Short mmCIF file of C-alpha atoms in Angstrom, two decimals:
data_model
loop_
_atom_site.label_atom_id
_atom_site.label_comp_id
_atom_site.label_asym_id
_atom_site.label_seq_id
_atom_site.Cartn_x
_atom_site.Cartn_y
_atom_site.Cartn_z
CA MET U 940 127.10 117.50 167.17
CA SER U 941 125.46 117.43 170.61
CA TYR U 942 122.19 115.89 170.35
CA VAL U 943 119.27 116.59 172.78
CA HIS U 944 118.14 113.06 173.50
CA GLU U 945 121.79 112.69 175.13
CA ARG U 946 121.18 115.59 177.14
CA LEU U 947 117.64 113.95 178.34
CA SER U 948 119.22 110.83 178.90
CA SER U 949 122.24 111.53 180.69
CA ALA U 950 122.55 110.19 184.37
CA ARG U 951 123.71 113.33 185.98
CA TYR U 952 122.76 112.23 189.57
CA ASP U 953 122.64 109.44 192.04
CA ARG U 954 119.55 107.96 192.45
CA ALA U 955 120.54 106.69 195.82
CA SER U 956 118.11 103.37 195.25
CA ALA U 957 119.77 101.61 198.15
CA ARG U 958 118.50 104.50 200.36
CA ARG U 959 114.93 104.42 199.60
CA ALA U 960 114.13 102.07 202.83
CA ASP U 961 116.48 103.86 205.15
CA THR U 962 114.07 106.04 206.99
CA ASP U 963 116.43 107.69 209.08
CA TRP U 964 118.52 108.93 206.14
CA ILE U 965 115.49 110.06 204.41
CA ASP U 966 114.23 111.96 207.43
CA ASP U 967 117.60 113.64 207.88
CA ARG U 968 117.38 114.88 204.23
CA TRP U 969 114.06 115.91 204.55
CA ALA U 970 114.97 117.88 207.60
CA ASP U 971 117.80 119.61 205.79
CA PRO U 972 116.83 122.98 204.48
CA ALA U 973 119.27 122.76 201.54
CA THR U 974 117.15 119.78 200.15
CA ARG U 975 115.28 120.69 197.01
CA VAL U 976 111.77 119.82 196.43
CA ILE U 977 109.64 119.90 192.91
CA VAL U 978 105.66 120.13 193.64
CA MET U 979 103.50 118.50 191.37
CA ALA U 980 99.50 118.06 191.09
CA GLY U 981 99.24 114.77 189.49
CA THR U 982 101.68 115.14 186.57
CA ARG U 983 101.72 118.92 186.12
CA ILE U 984 104.35 120.92 187.79
CA ARG U 985 103.87 124.15 189.75
CA PRO U 986 105.76 127.11 187.93
CA VAL U 987 106.98 130.24 189.43
CA ASP U 988 107.43 133.12 186.54
CA GLY U 989 107.03 130.28 183.97
CA ALA U 990 109.93 128.12 185.18
CA ILE U 991 110.32 124.99 187.23
CA ALA U 992 110.52 126.17 190.85
CA TRP U 993 112.37 123.96 193.32
CA VAL U 994 111.42 124.91 197.00
CA SER U 995 112.68 123.61 200.42
CA PRO U 996 110.97 120.83 202.51
CA ALA U 997 109.56 123.45 204.45
CA GLU U 998 108.08 125.33 201.76
CA ALA U 999 106.54 122.03 200.12
CA PRO U 1000 102.70 121.17 200.70
CA ALA U 1001 101.58 117.65 201.84
CA GLY U 1002 101.24 115.00 199.56
CA ALA U 1003 103.04 111.82 198.21
CA ARG U 1004 106.73 112.02 198.55
CA LEU U 1005 109.19 110.67 195.94
CA MET U 1006 113.05 110.74 196.64
CA LEU U 1007 114.79 111.41 193.45
CA GLY U 1008 118.09 111.35 194.31
CA ILE U 1009 121.57 113.23 195.13
CA ARG U 1010 122.78 115.80 192.73
CA ASP U 1011 125.96 117.73 193.78
CA GLY U 1012 125.62 116.50 197.37
CA VAL U 1013 121.96 118.09 197.70
CA ALA U 1014 119.07 115.78 197.96
CA HIS U 1015 116.24 115.97 195.59
CA PHE U 1016 112.57 115.20 196.15
CA ALA U 1017 109.20 115.45 194.42
CA VAL U 1018 105.80 116.06 196.28
CA VAL U 1019 102.79 114.87 194.43
CA THR U 1020 99.45 116.57 195.57
CA PRO U 1021 96.04 115.69 194.18
CA GLU U 1022 95.48 116.54 190.62
CA GLN U 1023 92.50 118.79 191.26
CA SER U 1024 94.83 121.21 192.97
CA ALA U 1025 96.66 122.37 189.85
CA THR U 1026 95.41 125.73 188.37
CA ASP U 1027 95.47 126.77 184.80
CA ALA U 1028 99.15 128.07 185.58
CA TRP U 1029 100.54 124.47 186.27
CA LEU U 1030 102.44 123.11 183.45
CA PRO U 1031 102.50 119.67 181.65
CA LEU U 1032 106.01 118.20 180.88
CA ARG U 1033 105.57 118.92 177.42
CA SER U 1034 105.36 122.77 177.98
CA LEU U 1035 108.60 122.47 180.06
CA LEU U 1036 110.84 120.19 178.06
CA PRO U 1037 112.16 123.02 175.62
CA ASP U 1038 113.44 125.04 178.69
CA LEU U 1039 114.95 122.12 180.64
CA SER U 1040 118.42 122.52 181.56
CA ALA U 1041 120.80 119.33 181.33
CA GLU U 1042 120.92 119.06 185.05
CA GLU U 1043 117.24 119.26 185.64
CA ALA U 1044 116.08 117.08 182.59
CA PRO U 1045 116.86 113.59 184.24
CA LEU U 1046 115.20 114.70 187.58
CA ILE U 1047 112.12 115.79 186.05
CA LEU U 1048 111.60 113.17 183.68
CA HIS U 1049 111.91 110.69 186.72
CA ALA U 1050 109.70 112.69 188.88
CA VAL U 1051 106.92 112.85 186.01
CA GLY U 1052 107.33 109.13 185.32
CA LEU U 1053 106.96 108.17 188.94
CA ALA U 1054 103.96 110.46 189.24
CA GLU U 1055 102.25 109.00 186.05
CA TRP U 1056 102.69 105.75 187.46
CA LEU U 1057 101.23 106.47 190.64
CA ARG U 1058 98.23 108.17 189.13
CA ALA U 1059 97.52 105.13 186.77
CA THR U 1060 98.29 102.15 189.12
CA ARG U 1061 95.82 102.09 191.91
CA PHE U 1062 95.07 98.27 192.72
CA CYS U 1063 97.06 95.18 192.57
CA ALA U 1064 97.09 93.16 189.41
CA ARG U 1065 97.11 89.96 191.29
CA CYS U 1066 94.47 90.22 193.92
CA GLY U 1067 92.95 93.66 193.14
CA LEU U 1068 93.53 95.19 196.73
CA PRO U 1069 94.55 98.74 196.90
CA LEU U 1070 98.20 99.52 196.57
CA ASP U 1071 100.16 101.98 198.64
CA PRO U 1072 103.66 103.51 198.04
CA VAL U 1073 106.77 102.30 199.57
CA LYS U 1074 110.42 102.95 199.10
CA GLU U 1075 109.90 106.99 198.79
CA GLY U 1076 107.43 105.89 195.75
CA HIS U 1077 109.30 103.51 193.82
CA GLU U 1078 107.14 100.40 194.97
CA LEU U 1079 103.63 99.88 195.48
CA LEU U 1080 102.32 97.25 198.13
CA CYS U 1081 98.99 95.82 198.60
CA GLY U 1082 97.41 94.33 201.77
CA ASN U 1083 98.36 90.78 200.67
CA GLY U 1084 102.16 91.63 200.35
CA HIS U 1085 102.36 91.81 196.46
CA THR U 1086 104.72 94.35 195.22
CA THR U 1087 104.23 96.17 192.02
CA PHE U 1088 107.27 97.80 190.21
CA PRO U 1089 107.14 100.99 187.88
CA ARG U 1090 106.72 100.01 183.90
CA THR U 1091 108.59 101.27 181.03
CA ASP U 1092 107.23 100.54 177.59
CA PRO U 1093 109.87 99.98 174.87
CA ALA U 1094 108.84 102.03 171.80
CA VAL U 1095 111.09 102.45 168.58
CA ILE U 1096 111.29 105.56 166.62
CA MET U 1097 113.06 105.65 163.56
CA LEU U 1098 114.44 107.70 160.54
CA ILE U 1099 114.15 105.58 157.40
CA THR U 1100 116.23 106.77 154.25
CA HIS U 1101 116.57 105.82 150.70
CA GLY U 1102 119.39 106.60 148.10
CA GLU U 1103 123.11 106.68 148.05
CA PRO U 1104 124.21 108.05 151.68
CA GLY U 1105 125.15 111.82 151.47
CA ALA U 1106 123.95 112.33 148.12
CA VAL U 1107 122.07 115.15 146.76
CA ASP U 1108 119.07 113.12 145.95
CA GLU U 1109 118.93 110.95 149.21
CA ARG U 1110 115.73 111.24 151.17
CA CYS U 1111 114.22 110.56 154.33
CA LEU U 1112 110.78 109.18 155.20
CA LEU U 1113 108.42 111.56 157.60
CA GLY U 1114 104.79 111.05 158.43
CA ARG U 1115 102.06 112.92 159.81
CA HIS U 1116 99.44 111.88 162.54
CA PRO U 1117 95.63 112.28 161.73
CA HIS U 1118 95.06 114.66 164.61
CA TRP U 1119 98.10 116.81 163.70
CA PRO U 1120 97.81 120.01 161.80
CA ALA U 1121 98.67 120.35 158.26
CA GLY U 1122 102.43 120.66 157.50
CA ARG U 1123 103.43 119.06 160.69
CA PHE U 1124 105.67 116.07 160.09
CA SER U 1125 107.88 113.57 162.33
CA THR U 1126 109.65 110.22 162.06
CA LEU U 1127 107.60 107.09 162.36
CA ALA U 1128 107.19 105.28 165.91
CA GLY U 1129 105.44 102.62 167.55
CA PHE U 1130 105.51 100.01 170.48
CA CYS U 1131 107.53 96.80 170.62
CA GLU U 1132 105.21 93.82 170.79
CA PRO U 1133 105.88 90.61 172.87
CA GLY U 1134 108.50 88.35 171.52
CA GLU U 1135 109.63 90.87 169.05
CA SER U 1136 113.31 92.19 168.70
CA LEU U 1137 113.57 95.73 168.32
CA GLU U 1138 114.83 95.85 164.69
CA ASP U 1139 111.87 93.61 163.79
CA ALA U 1140 109.43 96.22 165.51
CA VAL U 1141 110.94 98.89 163.23
CA ARG U 1142 110.30 97.10 160.04
CA ARG U 1143 106.55 95.85 161.25
CA GLU U 1144 105.77 99.64 162.28
CA VAL U 1145 107.23 101.13 159.08
CA ARG U 1146 105.36 98.57 156.94
CA GLU U 1147 101.95 98.71 158.78
CA GLU U 1148 102.07 102.40 158.71
CA THR U 1149 103.48 103.45 155.18
CA GLY U 1150 103.80 100.15 153.28
CA VAL U 1151 107.71 100.74 152.92
CA GLU U 1152 109.63 97.73 153.61
CA VAL U 1153 113.05 98.26 155.30
CA ALA U 1154 116.21 96.25 155.06
CA ASP U 1155 118.98 97.25 157.32
CA VAL U 1156 118.34 98.74 160.77
CA THR U 1157 120.83 100.51 162.90
CA TYR U 1158 120.82 101.47 166.41
CA PHE U 1159 120.98 105.25 167.21
CA GLY U 1160 120.32 106.02 170.67
CA ASN U 1161 117.49 106.21 173.41
CA GLN U 1162 115.53 109.07 175.24
CA PRO U 1163 113.20 108.51 178.34
CA TRP U 1164 109.84 109.54 177.49
CA PRO U 1165 107.34 109.37 180.59
CA LEU U 1166 104.37 110.37 178.37
CA PRO U 1167 102.97 108.19 179.95
CA ALA U 1168 105.63 105.49 180.44
CA SER U 1169 107.99 104.98 177.59
CA LEU U 1170 111.60 104.43 176.61
CA MET U 1171 112.01 105.61 173.04
CA LEU U 1172 114.87 103.73 171.30
CA GLY U 1173 115.86 105.27 168.27
CA PHE U 1174 117.11 103.72 164.94
CA THR U 1175 117.90 104.59 161.55
CA GLY U 1176 116.99 102.12 158.66
CA VAL U 1177 117.39 101.97 154.96
CA ALA U 1178 114.22 101.18 152.69
CA ALA U 1179 113.97 98.40 150.44
CA THR U 1180 111.09 99.85 148.65
CA THR U 1181 109.74 103.47 148.24
CA ASP U 1182 105.99 103.19 147.33
CA ILE U 1183 103.85 104.70 150.20
CA VAL U 1184 100.46 103.29 151.10
CA CYS U 1185 99.26 104.67 154.43
CA ASP U 1186 97.38 103.03 157.25
CA VAL U 1187 95.15 106.06 157.66
CA ASP U 1188 94.27 105.40 161.09
CA GLU U 1189 97.96 105.99 162.18
CA ILE U 1190 99.37 108.02 159.48
CA GLU U 1191 97.20 110.39 157.51
CA GLU U 1192 100.22 111.40 155.14
CA ALA U 1193 103.81 110.38 154.63
CA GLY U 1194 106.38 111.62 152.11
CA TRP U 1195 109.99 111.20 151.29
CA PHE U 1196 112.13 114.49 151.80
CA THR U 1197 115.57 115.42 150.39
CA ARG U 1198 117.84 117.51 152.74
CA ALA U 1199 117.03 120.60 150.11
CA GLU U 1200 113.39 119.95 150.63
CA LEU U 1201 113.68 119.63 154.34
CA ARG U 1202 115.66 123.01 154.54
CA ALA U 1203 113.29 124.92 152.48
CA GLY U 1204 110.07 123.51 153.95
CA ALA U 1205 111.51 124.22 157.61
CA ALA U 1206 112.78 127.77 156.71
CA SER U 1207 109.51 128.83 155.23
CA GLY U 1208 107.35 127.30 157.96
CA GLU U 1209 105.63 125.14 155.43
CA LEU U 1210 107.10 122.04 157.16
CA VAL U 1211 106.85 121.87 160.87
CA LEU U 1212 109.44 119.51 162.40
CA PRO U 1213 109.46 118.02 165.99
CA GLY U 1214 110.78 120.00 168.70
CA GLY U 1215 114.49 120.10 169.81
CA VAL U 1216 113.90 118.31 172.94
CA SER U 1217 112.91 115.11 170.85
CA ILE U 1218 114.95 112.15 169.82
CA SER U 1219 113.00 112.57 166.69
CA ARG U 1220 114.57 115.88 165.85
CA SER U 1221 117.99 114.33 166.89
CA LEU U 1222 117.54 111.48 164.22
CA ILE U 1223 116.35 114.15 161.73
CA GLU U 1224 119.33 116.52 162.29
CA ALA U 1225 121.97 113.74 162.52
CA TRP U 1226 120.77 112.67 158.80
CA TYR U 1227 120.71 116.40 157.74
CA GLY U 1228 123.97 117.03 159.01
CA GLU U 1229 123.20 120.42 161.02
CA ALA U 1230 120.51 121.97 162.99
CA LEU U 1231 117.46 122.82 161.14
CA PRO U 1232 115.39 125.86 161.62
CA GLY U 1233 111.72 125.78 163.19
CA SER U 1234 110.20 123.42 165.45
CA TRP U 1235 106.90 122.34 166.74
#
């Protein structure tokens, strides 16, 4: 099976990082009418007929220019305009993810990640002076010469199972956030803390959120997730205990589901699972063995 998190993680273009300070090369690419530009307001993207619209540099408005890279010999940029320039028709990343192609997805995630970082990072953490973008938006520089680089926060996301692998009564653990509507469940997730291994982060987050102890932990895959600045690192784990005691601030409800219960709930709509663009969906369907009906 081809899982969606691999589609979103695939490096299908050259980021051309060595060219970001080459102003002559950048100017030549920007003057080329074949160059493609995505227009953003803050982190929202301007659509045309409900789809992402790539325009030429001549059609792009003024704004912060971000050089994304080269795909199939064509340069791709983003232009970020002020947040207030967006109308209700401009779409956030979550609304666009279901329709992203394999070619577009890495470029859009790159653009949104940088735009979110520029929006949130205004002043130097070392001296407090304002920051200005350099190297086509991939670094920020203050008046004292301090350089700030984009941040990526490692987050673990995991499917925990219990029972004989492949057995009819094998179950997986899913939870529901307090702000989600009834019936919406997903895999557990959380951020890695300083000095902590990823495997220990899996065990700690599951224990904190549900009271379940986890033994073996196995790496599954990863997915960039610039909402706002995460790298989702997927794992599977085997439960050592099954009693559930939820941390109600984090997880309002959690439960164990067999494959038959997943199928029946998803088919009826009583159980609403993550969308197909999420590594969470990939974790669930990899364990289930095939695609499941329904999505968020």
